[in-house]
mmCIF file of C-alpha atoms in Angstrom:
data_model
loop_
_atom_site.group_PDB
_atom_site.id
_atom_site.type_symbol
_atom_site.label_atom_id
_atom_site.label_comp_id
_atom_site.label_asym_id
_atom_site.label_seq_id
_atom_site.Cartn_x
_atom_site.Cartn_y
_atom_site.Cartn_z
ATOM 1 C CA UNK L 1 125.591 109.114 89.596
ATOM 2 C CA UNK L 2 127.304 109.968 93.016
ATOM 3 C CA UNK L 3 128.165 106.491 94.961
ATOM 4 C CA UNK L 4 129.934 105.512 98.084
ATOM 5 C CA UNK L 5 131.999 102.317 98.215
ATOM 6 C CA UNK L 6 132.286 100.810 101.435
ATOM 7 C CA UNK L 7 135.336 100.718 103.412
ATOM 8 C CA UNK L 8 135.611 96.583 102.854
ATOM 9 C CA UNK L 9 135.827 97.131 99.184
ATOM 10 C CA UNK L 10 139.476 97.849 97.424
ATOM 11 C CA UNK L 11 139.815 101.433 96.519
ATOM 12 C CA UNK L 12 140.307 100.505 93.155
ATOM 13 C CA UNK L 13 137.536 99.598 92.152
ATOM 14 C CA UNK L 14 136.412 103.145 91.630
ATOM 15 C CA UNK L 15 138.961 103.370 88.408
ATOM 16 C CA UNK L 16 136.029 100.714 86.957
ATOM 17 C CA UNK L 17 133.358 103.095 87.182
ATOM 18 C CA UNK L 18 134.051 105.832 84.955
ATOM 19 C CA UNK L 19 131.334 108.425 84.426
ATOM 20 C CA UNK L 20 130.136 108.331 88.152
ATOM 21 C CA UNK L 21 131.386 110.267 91.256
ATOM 22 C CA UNK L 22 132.519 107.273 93.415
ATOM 23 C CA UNK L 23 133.758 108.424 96.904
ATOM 24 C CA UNK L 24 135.102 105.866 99.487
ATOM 25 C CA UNK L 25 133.896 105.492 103.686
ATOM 26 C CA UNK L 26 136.760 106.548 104.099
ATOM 27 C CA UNK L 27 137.383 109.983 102.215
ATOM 28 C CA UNK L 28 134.452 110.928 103.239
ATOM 29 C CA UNK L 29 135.222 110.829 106.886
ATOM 30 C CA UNK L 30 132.594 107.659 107.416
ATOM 31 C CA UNK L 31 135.089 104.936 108.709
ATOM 32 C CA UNK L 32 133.842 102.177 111.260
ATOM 33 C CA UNK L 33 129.951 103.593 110.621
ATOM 34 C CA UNK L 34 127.793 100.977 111.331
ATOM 35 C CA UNK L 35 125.392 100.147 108.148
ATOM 36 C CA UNK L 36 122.239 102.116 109.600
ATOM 37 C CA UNK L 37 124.334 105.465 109.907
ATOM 38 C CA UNK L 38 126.462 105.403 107.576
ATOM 39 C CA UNK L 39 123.122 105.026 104.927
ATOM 40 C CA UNK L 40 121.557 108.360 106.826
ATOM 41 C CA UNK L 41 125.008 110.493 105.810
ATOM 42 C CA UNK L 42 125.209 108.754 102.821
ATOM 43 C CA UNK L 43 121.830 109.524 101.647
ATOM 44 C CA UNK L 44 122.456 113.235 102.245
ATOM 45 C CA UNK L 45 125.080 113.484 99.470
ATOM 46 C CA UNK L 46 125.001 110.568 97.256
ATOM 47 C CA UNK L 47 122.946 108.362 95.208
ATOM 48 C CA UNK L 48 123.752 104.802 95.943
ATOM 49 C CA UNK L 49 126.232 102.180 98.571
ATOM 50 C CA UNK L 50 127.527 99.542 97.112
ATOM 51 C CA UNK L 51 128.994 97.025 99.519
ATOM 52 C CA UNK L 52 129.808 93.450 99.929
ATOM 53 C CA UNK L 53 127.638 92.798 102.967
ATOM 54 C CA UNK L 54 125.220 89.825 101.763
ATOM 55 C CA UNK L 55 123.255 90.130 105.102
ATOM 56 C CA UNK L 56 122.501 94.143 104.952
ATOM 57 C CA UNK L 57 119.195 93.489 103.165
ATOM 58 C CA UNK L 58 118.157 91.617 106.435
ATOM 59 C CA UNK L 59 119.631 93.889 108.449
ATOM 60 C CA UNK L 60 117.853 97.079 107.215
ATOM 61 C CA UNK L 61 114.484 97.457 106.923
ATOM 62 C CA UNK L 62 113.892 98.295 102.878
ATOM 63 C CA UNK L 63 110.819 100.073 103.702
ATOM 64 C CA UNK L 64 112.292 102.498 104.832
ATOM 65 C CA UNK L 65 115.684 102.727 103.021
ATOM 66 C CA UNK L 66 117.183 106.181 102.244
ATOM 67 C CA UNK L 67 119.173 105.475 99.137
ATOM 68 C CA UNK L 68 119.734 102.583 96.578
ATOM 69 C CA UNK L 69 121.887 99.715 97.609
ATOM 70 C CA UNK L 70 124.396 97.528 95.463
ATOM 71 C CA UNK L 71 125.553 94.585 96.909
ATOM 72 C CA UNK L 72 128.118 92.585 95.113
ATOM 73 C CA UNK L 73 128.268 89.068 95.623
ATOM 74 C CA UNK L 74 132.027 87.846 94.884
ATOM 75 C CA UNK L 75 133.612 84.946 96.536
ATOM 76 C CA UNK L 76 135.985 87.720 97.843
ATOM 77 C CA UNK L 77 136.166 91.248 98.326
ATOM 78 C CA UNK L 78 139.797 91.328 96.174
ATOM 79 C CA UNK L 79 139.495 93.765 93.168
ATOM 80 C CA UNK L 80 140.545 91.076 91.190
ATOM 81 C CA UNK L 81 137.458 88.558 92.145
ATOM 82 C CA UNK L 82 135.112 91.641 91.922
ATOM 83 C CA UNK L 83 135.919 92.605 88.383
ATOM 84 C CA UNK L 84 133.557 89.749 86.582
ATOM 85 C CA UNK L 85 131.016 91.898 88.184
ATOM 86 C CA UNK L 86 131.858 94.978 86.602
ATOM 87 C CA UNK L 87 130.121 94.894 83.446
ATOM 88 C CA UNK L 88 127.122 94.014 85.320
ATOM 89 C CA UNK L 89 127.530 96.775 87.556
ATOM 90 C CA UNK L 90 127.831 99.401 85.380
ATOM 91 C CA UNK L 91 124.447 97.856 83.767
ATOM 92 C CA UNK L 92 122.216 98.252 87.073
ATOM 93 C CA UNK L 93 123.602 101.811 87.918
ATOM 94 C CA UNK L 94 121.937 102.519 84.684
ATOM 95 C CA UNK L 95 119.090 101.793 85.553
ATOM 96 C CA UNK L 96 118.993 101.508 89.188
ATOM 97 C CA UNK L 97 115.675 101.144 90.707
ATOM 98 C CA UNK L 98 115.436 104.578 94.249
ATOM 99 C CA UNK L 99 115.627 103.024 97.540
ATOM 100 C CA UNK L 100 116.156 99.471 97.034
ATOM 101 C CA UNK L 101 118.346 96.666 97.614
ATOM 102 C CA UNK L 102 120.422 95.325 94.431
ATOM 103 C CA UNK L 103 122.245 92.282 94.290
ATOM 104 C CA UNK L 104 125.497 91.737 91.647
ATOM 105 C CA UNK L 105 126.065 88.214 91.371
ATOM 106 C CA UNK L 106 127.587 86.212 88.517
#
């Protein structure tokens, strides 16, 4: 699966994900998009966001979403609060549902 980690979640994070293409806003030339653009490029060349942003799914309107989002739900965006939510993580891109809001919580 090709994904896109948002540019307020550690870098790291990718080294988690093994068996997916994970790309960051930033190497992808995406930095300070706001959420509604950044998912129009994004949908053009990968599969899935995942983010940190609790409020996107009332932001966007998921009728009309143009790729799956993850959202994890840590008390922090520090790789090492985020890791509990790996395991999960790895068990929703599995089986993630097209065009729709996902929320990783523990």
């Amino acid at each position: 699966m090709r994904l896109l980690l948002d540019e307020s979640l550690p870098r790291r994070l990718r080294e988690h994900l093994p068996g997916h293409r994970v790309e960051t806003v930033a190497t992808m030339g995406w930095s300070g998009y706001r959420n509604g653009r950044l998912l129009a490029v994004a949908a053009a060349e990968l599969d899935a966001l995942i983010n940190a942003d609790k409020n996107m799914p009332h932001q966007q309107n998921p009728a009309t979403l143009p790729l799956s989002v993850v959202i994890l739900d840590a008390p922090s965006n520090e790789l090492s609060r985020l890791l509990p939510l790996v395991p999960q993580l790895r068990a929703v891109l599995g089986n993630l549902p097209v065009r729709r809001f996902v929320r990783v919580a523990p």
